Amino acid sequence: MTSSLPPLPWDQLAQAARAARERAYAPYSDFAVGAALLDEQGRIHAGCNVENAAYPQGLCAEAVALGQLVLSGGTRVLAALVVGEAAQPVTPCGGCRQKLREFAADDTPVWSADLQDITARHTLGALLPASFGPDHLGKA
Ligand code: THU
């Protein structure tokens, strides 16, 4: 069976996430991250990490991108891409997996990339199995 779904714009997502990473405010970790999200209208929303001298108050790139999506009227995340330079692929932290879960399905692709390449391809369900979500509260 052939799929009628349009291909996902991975090149544009990677470009947006890499550009956002350039804006990272990460003076404490020196670990710059960019994220890009595709919404249900085909728009891309990007974010960078924004750290804070009170360390736990820092924001991950994915959280900033989600804020942009919601502020723009987006309601769903159809694809996510995270960019960071590390020995292993940079995947969303646990808290951001849950934040994405609010707007994404188990089969939503969540890809990792560095400045050159795609480094990992996961689904949200693989990163956050048996998750708690809006459906548990009757809000599916
Ligand atoms: N960080 C993100 O922004 N997203 C991730 O997926 C992993 C971690 C940030 C948080 C902190 O500013 C820095 O990377 C080091 O943990």
Coordinates of N, CA and C and ligand atoms in Angstrom, one line a residue:
M1 N 0.8 -1.2 0.0 CA 0.0 0.0 0.0 C 0.9 1.3 0.0
T2 N 0.5 2.2 -0.8 CA 1.3 3.5 -0.8 C 0.7 4.5 0.1
S3 N 1.5 5.3 0.7 CA 1.0 6.3 1.7 C 0.6 7.6 0.9
S4 N -0.4 8.2 1.3 CA -0.8 9.5 0.7 C -0.3 10.7 1.5
L5 N 0.4 10.4 2.5 CA 0.9 11.5 3.3 C 2.1 12.2 2.6
P6 N 2.1 13.5 2.7 CA 3.3 14.2 2.1 C 4.6 13.9 2.9
P7 N 5.7 13.9 2.2 CA 7.0 13.7 2.9 C 7.2 14.8 3.9
L8 N 7.8 14.5 5.0 CA 8.1 15.5 6.0 C 9.3 16.3 5.6
P9 N 9.3 17.6 5.9 CA 10.4 18.5 5.4 C 11.6 18.5 6.3
W10 N 12.3 17.3 6.3 CA 13.4 17.2 7.3 C 14.5 18.2 7.0
D11 N 14.8 18.5 5.8 CA 15.8 19.5 5.5 C 15.5 20.8 6.1
Q12 N 14.3 21.3 5.9 CA 13.9 22.6 6.5 C 13.9 22.5 8.0
L13 N 13.5 21.4 8.6 CA 13.5 21.2 10.1 C 14.9 21.3 10.6
A14 N 15.8 20.6 9.9 CA 17.2 20.7 10.3 C 17.8 22.1 10.2
Q15 N 17.5 22.7 9.1 CA 18.0 24.1 8.9 C 17.5 25.0 10.0
A16 N 16.2 24.9 10.3 CA 15.6 25.8 11.3 C 16.2 25.5 12.7
A17 N 16.4 24.2 13.0 CA 17.0 23.8 14.3 C 18.4 24.3 14.4
R18 N 19.2 24.2 13.3 CA 20.6 24.6 13.4 C 20.7 26.1 13.5
A19 N 19.8 26.8 12.8 CA 19.8 28.3 13.0 C 19.4 28.7 14.4
A20 N 18.4 28.0 14.9 CA 18.0 28.3 16.3 C 19.1 28.0 17.3
R21 N 19.8 26.9 17.1 CA 21.0 26.6 17.9 C 22.0 27.7 18.0
E22 N 22.1 28.4 16.9 CA 23.1 29.6 16.9 C 22.7 30.6 18.0
R23 N 21.4 30.7 18.3 CA 20.9 31.7 19.3 C 20.9 31.2 20.7
A24 N 21.4 30.0 20.9 CA 21.3 29.4 22.3 C 22.0 30.3 23.3
Y25 N 21.4 30.4 24.4 CA 22.0 31.1 25.6 C 22.4 30.0 26.6
A26 N 23.6 29.6 26.5 CA 24.0 28.4 27.3 C 25.4 28.7 27.9
P27 N 25.5 29.7 28.7 CA 26.8 30.1 29.3 C 27.3 29.1 30.4
Y28 N 26.4 28.3 30.9 CA 26.8 27.5 32.1 C 27.2 26.1 31.6
S29 N 26.4 25.5 30.7 CA 26.7 24.2 30.1 C 27.7 24.3 28.9
D30 N 27.6 25.4 28.3 CA 28.3 25.5 26.9 C 27.8 24.5 26.0
F31 N 26.6 24.0 26.1 CA 26.0 23.0 25.3 C 24.8 23.6 24.6
A32 N 25.0 24.0 23.4 CA 24.0 24.7 22.6 C 23.1 23.7 21.9
V33 N 21.8 23.9 22.0 CA 20.8 23.0 21.4 C 19.8 23.8 20.6
G34 N 19.4 23.3 19.5 CA 18.3 23.8 18.7 C 17.2 22.8 18.5
A35 N 16.0 23.2 18.4 CA 14.9 22.3 18.1 C 14.0 22.9 17.1
A36 N 13.4 22.1 16.3 CA 12.4 22.5 15.3 C 11.2 21.5 15.3
L37 N 10.0 22.1 15.3 CA 8.8 21.3 15.3 C 7.9 21.7 14.1
L38 N 7.4 20.6 13.5 CA 6.4 20.8 12.4 C 5.0 20.8 13.0
D39 N 4.2 21.8 12.7 CA 2.8 21.7 13.2 C 1.8 21.2 12.2
E40 N 0.6 21.1 12.6 CA -0.5 20.5 11.7 C -0.8 21.4 10.5
Q41 N -0.3 22.7 10.5 CA -0.5 23.5 9.4 C 0.7 23.6 8.4
G42 N 1.6 22.7 8.7 CA 2.8 22.7 7.9 C 3.9 23.7 8.2
R43 N 3.7 24.4 9.3 CA 4.6 25.4 9.7 C 5.7 24.8 10.6
I44 N 6.8 25.5 10.6 CA 8.0 25.1 11.4 C 8.2 26.1 12.5
H45 N 8.4 25.6 13.8 CA 8.6 26.5 14.9 C 9.9 26.0 15.6
A46 N 10.8 27.0 15.8 CA 12.1 26.6 16.3 C 12.3 27.2 17.7
G47 N 13.3 26.6 18.4 CA 13.7 27.1 19.7 C 15.1 26.7 20.0
C48 N 15.7 27.5 21.0 CA 17.0 27.2 21.5 C 17.0 27.1 23.0
N49 N 18.0 26.5 23.6 CA 18.0 26.5 25.1 C 18.3 27.8 25.6
V50 N 17.7 28.1 26.7 CA 17.9 29.4 27.4 C 18.2 29.1 28.9
E51 N 19.5 29.2 29.2 CA 19.9 28.8 30.6 C 19.7 30.0 31.6
N52 N 19.9 29.6 32.8 CA 19.7 30.6 33.9 C 20.7 30.4 35.0
A53 N 21.1 31.5 35.6 CA 22.0 31.4 36.8 C 21.5 30.5 37.9
A54 N 20.2 30.5 38.0 CA 19.5 29.6 38.9 C 19.2 28.4 38.0
Y55 N 20.1 27.4 38.0 CA 20.2 26.4 37.0 C 18.8 25.7 36.6
P56 N 18.0 25.3 37.6 CA 16.8 24.6 37.2 C 15.8 25.5 36.4
Q57 N 16.0 26.8 36.4 CA 15.1 27.6 35.7 C 15.4 27.7 34.2
G58 N 16.4 27.1 33.8 CA 16.8 27.1 32.3 C 15.7 26.4 31.5
L59 N 15.6 26.8 30.3 CA 14.6 26.2 29.3 C 15.4 25.4 28.3
C60 N 14.8 24.2 28.0 CA 15.3 23.4 26.9 C 14.8 24.0 25.5
A61 N 15.6 23.7 24.5 CA 15.2 24.1 23.2 C 13.8 23.6 22.8
E62 N 13.5 22.4 23.1 CA 12.2 21.9 22.7 C 11.1 22.6 23.4
A63 N 11.3 23.0 24.7 CA 10.2 23.8 25.4 C 10.0 25.1 24.8
V64 N 11.1 25.8 24.4 CA 11.0 27.1 23.7 C 10.3 26.9 22.4
A65 N 10.6 25.9 21.6 CA 9.9 25.7 20.3 C 8.4 25.4 20.5
L66 N 8.1 24.6 21.6 CA 6.7 24.3 21.8 C 5.9 25.6 22.2
G67 N 6.6 26.5 22.9 CA 5.9 27.8 23.2 C 5.7 28.6 22.0
Q68 N 6.6 28.5 21.1 CA 6.4 29.3 19.8 C 5.2 28.7 19.0
L69 N 5.2 27.3 19.0 CA 4.1 26.6 18.2 C 2.7 27.0 18.8
V70 N 2.6 27.0 20.1 CA 1.3 27.3 20.8 C 1.0 28.7 20.6
L71 N 1.9 29.6 20.7 CA 1.7 31.0 20.5 C 1.2 31.4 19.1
S72 N 1.7 30.6 18.2 CA 1.3 30.8 16.8 C 0.0 30.1 16.4
G73 N -0.6 29.5 17.4 CA -1.9 28.9 17.1 C -1.8 27.4 16.7
G74 N -0.6 26.8 16.7 CA -0.5 25.4 16.4 C -1.1 24.6 17.5
T75 N -1.5 23.4 17.1 CA -2.1 22.5 18.1 C -1.5 21.1 18.1
R76 N -0.8 20.7 17.1 CA -0.2 19.4 17.0 C 1.2 19.5 16.6
V77 N 2.0 18.5 17.1 CA 3.4 18.4 16.6 C 3.4 17.1 15.7
L78 N 3.7 17.3 14.4 CA 3.8 16.2 13.5 C 5.2 15.6 13.3
A79 N 6.2 16.4 13.7 CA 7.6 15.9 13.6 C 8.4 16.9 14.4
A80 N 9.5 16.3 15.0 CA 10.4 17.1 15.8 C 11.8 16.7 15.4
L81 N 12.7 17.7 15.5 CA 14.1 17.5 15.2 C 14.9 18.3 16.2
V82 N 15.9 17.7 16.8 CA 16.8 18.3 17.8 C 18.2 18.3 17.3
V83 N 18.9 19.4 17.4 CA 20.3 19.5 17.0 C 21.2 19.8 18.1
G84 N 22.2 19.0 18.3 CA 23.3 19.3 19.2 C 24.5 18.5 18.8
E85 N 25.7 19.0 19.3 CA 27.0 18.4 19.0 C 27.4 17.6 20.2
A86 N 27.4 16.3 20.1 CA 27.8 15.4 21.2 C 28.3 14.1 20.6
A87 N 28.9 13.3 21.5 CA 29.4 12.0 21.0 C 28.2 11.1 20.7
Q88 N 27.1 11.2 21.4 CA 25.9 10.4 21.0 C 24.8 11.4 20.5
P89 N 23.9 10.8 19.7 CA 22.8 11.6 19.3 C 22.1 12.4 20.4
V90 N 21.7 13.6 20.2 CA 21.0 14.4 21.2 C 19.5 14.2 21.1
T91 N 19.0 13.5 22.0 CA 17.5 13.3 22.1 C 16.9 14.2 23.1
P92 N 15.6 14.4 23.1 CA 15.0 15.3 24.1 C 15.1 14.7 25.5
C93 N 15.3 15.5 26.5 CA 15.4 15.1 27.9 C 14.0 14.5 28.3
G94 N 14.0 13.8 29.4 CA 12.7 13.2 29.9 C 11.6 14.2 30.0
G95 N 11.9 15.4 30.6 CA 10.8 16.3 30.7 C 10.3 16.8 29.4
C96 N 11.1 17.0 28.4 CA 10.7 17.4 27.1 C 10.0 16.3 26.3
R97 N 10.3 15.1 26.6 CA 9.5 14.0 26.0 C 8.1 14.1 26.4
Q98 N 7.9 14.4 27.7 CA 6.5 14.5 28.2 C 5.9 15.8 27.7
K99 N 6.6 16.9 27.5 CA 6.0 18.1 27.0 C 5.6 17.9 25.5
L100 N 6.4 17.2 24.8 CA 6.0 16.9 23.4 C 4.8 16.0 23.3
R101 N 4.7 15.1 24.3 CA 3.6 14.1 24.4 C 2.2 14.8 24.4
E102 N 2.2 16.0 25.0 CA 1.0 16.7 25.0 C 0.4 17.0 23.6
F103 N 1.3 17.2 22.7 CA 0.8 17.6 21.3 C 1.2 16.6 20.2
A104 N 1.7 15.5 20.6 CA 2.2 14.5 19.6 C 1.7 13.1 19.9
A105 N 1.7 12.3 18.9 CA 1.3 10.9 19.0 C 2.5 10.0 19.2
D106 N 2.2 8.7 19.6 CA 3.3 7.8 19.8 C 4.1 7.6 18.5
D107 N 3.5 7.7 17.3 CA 4.2 7.4 16.1 C 4.9 8.7 15.5
T108 N 4.8 9.8 16.2 CA 5.5 11.0 15.8 C 7.0 10.9 15.7
P109 N 7.6 11.1 14.6 CA 9.0 11.0 14.5 C 9.7 12.1 15.2
V110 N 10.7 11.7 16.0 CA 11.6 12.6 16.8 C 13.0 12.3 16.4
W111 N 13.6 13.2 15.5 CA 14.9 12.9 15.0 C 16.0 13.7 15.7
S112 N 17.2 13.2 15.6 CA 18.3 13.9 16.2 C 19.3 14.2 15.0
A113 N 20.0 15.3 15.2 CA 21.0 15.7 14.2 C 22.1 16.5 14.8
D114 N 23.2 16.5 14.2 CA 24.3 17.4 14.5 C 24.4 18.4 13.4
L115 N 25.5 19.1 13.3 CA 25.6 20.2 12.3 C 25.7 19.6 10.9
Q116 N 26.1 18.4 10.8 CA 26.2 17.8 9.4 C 25.1 16.8 9.0
D117 N 24.7 16.0 10.0 CA 24.0 14.8 9.6 C 22.8 14.5 10.5
I118 N 21.9 13.7 10.1 CA 20.9 13.1 11.0 C 21.6 12.0 11.7
T119 N 21.5 12.0 13.0 CA 22.3 11.0 13.8 C 21.4 10.0 14.5
A120 N 20.1 10.2 14.6 CA 19.2 9.2 15.1 C 17.8 9.4 14.7
R121 N 17.0 8.4 14.5 CA 15.6 8.5 14.2 C 14.8 7.7 15.2
H122 N 14.0 8.3 16.0 CA 13.1 7.6 16.9 C 11.7 8.1 16.7
T123 N 10.8 7.4 17.3 CA 9.4 7.9 17.5 C 9.2 8.3 18.9
L124 N 8.2 9.2 19.2 CA 8.0 9.6 20.5 C 7.7 8.4 21.4
G125 N 6.9 7.5 20.9 CA 6.5 6.3 21.7 C 7.7 5.5 22.1
A126 N 8.7 5.4 21.2 CA 9.9 4.7 21.6 C 10.7 5.4 22.7
L127 N 10.7 6.7 22.6 CA 11.4 7.5 23.6 C 10.6 7.6 25.0
L128 N 9.3 7.5 24.9 CA 8.5 7.7 26.1 C 7.4 6.6 26.1
P129 N 7.7 5.4 26.3 CA 6.7 4.3 26.2 C 5.7 4.3 27.3
A130 N 4.5 3.8 27.0 CA 3.5 3.7 28.1 C 3.2 5.0 28.8
S131 N 3.2 6.1 28.0 CA 3.2 7.4 28.6 C 1.8 7.8 29.1
F132 N 1.8 8.7 30.1 CA 0.6 9.4 30.6 C 0.4 10.6 29.7
G133 N -0.9 10.8 29.3 CA -1.2 11.9 28.5 C -2.6 12.5 28.7
P134 N -3.0 13.4 27.8 CA -4.3 14.0 27.9 C -5.5 13.1 27.9
D135 N -5.3 11.9 27.2 CA -6.4 10.9 27.2 C -6.7 10.4 28.5
H136 N -5.7 10.3 29.4 CA -5.9 9.8 30.8 C -6.9 10.8 31.5
L137 N -6.9 12.0 31.1 CA -7.8 13.0 31.8 C -9.1 13.3 30.9
G138 N -9.3 12.4 30.0 CA -10.5 12.5 29.1 C -10.4 13.7 28.2
K139 N -9.2 14.0 27.8 CA -8.9 15.2 26.9 C -8.3 14.8 25.6
A140 N -8.5 13.6 25.2 CA -7.9 13.1 23.9 C -8.3 13.9 22.7
Ligands
THU1 N1 19.1 20.6 26.4 C1 18.1 21.0 25.5 O1 17.8 22.2 25.3 N2 17.5 20.0 24.9 C2 17.8 18.7 25.0 O2 17.2 17.9 24.3 C3 18.9 18.2 25.9 C4 19.4 19.3 26.8 C5 19.8 21.7 27.1 C6 19.5 21.9 28.5 C7 20.8 22.6 29.0 O3 20.7 24.0 28.7 C8 21.8 22.0 28.1 O4 21.2 21.4 27.1 C9 22.7 21.0 28.9 O5 21.9 20.1 29.5

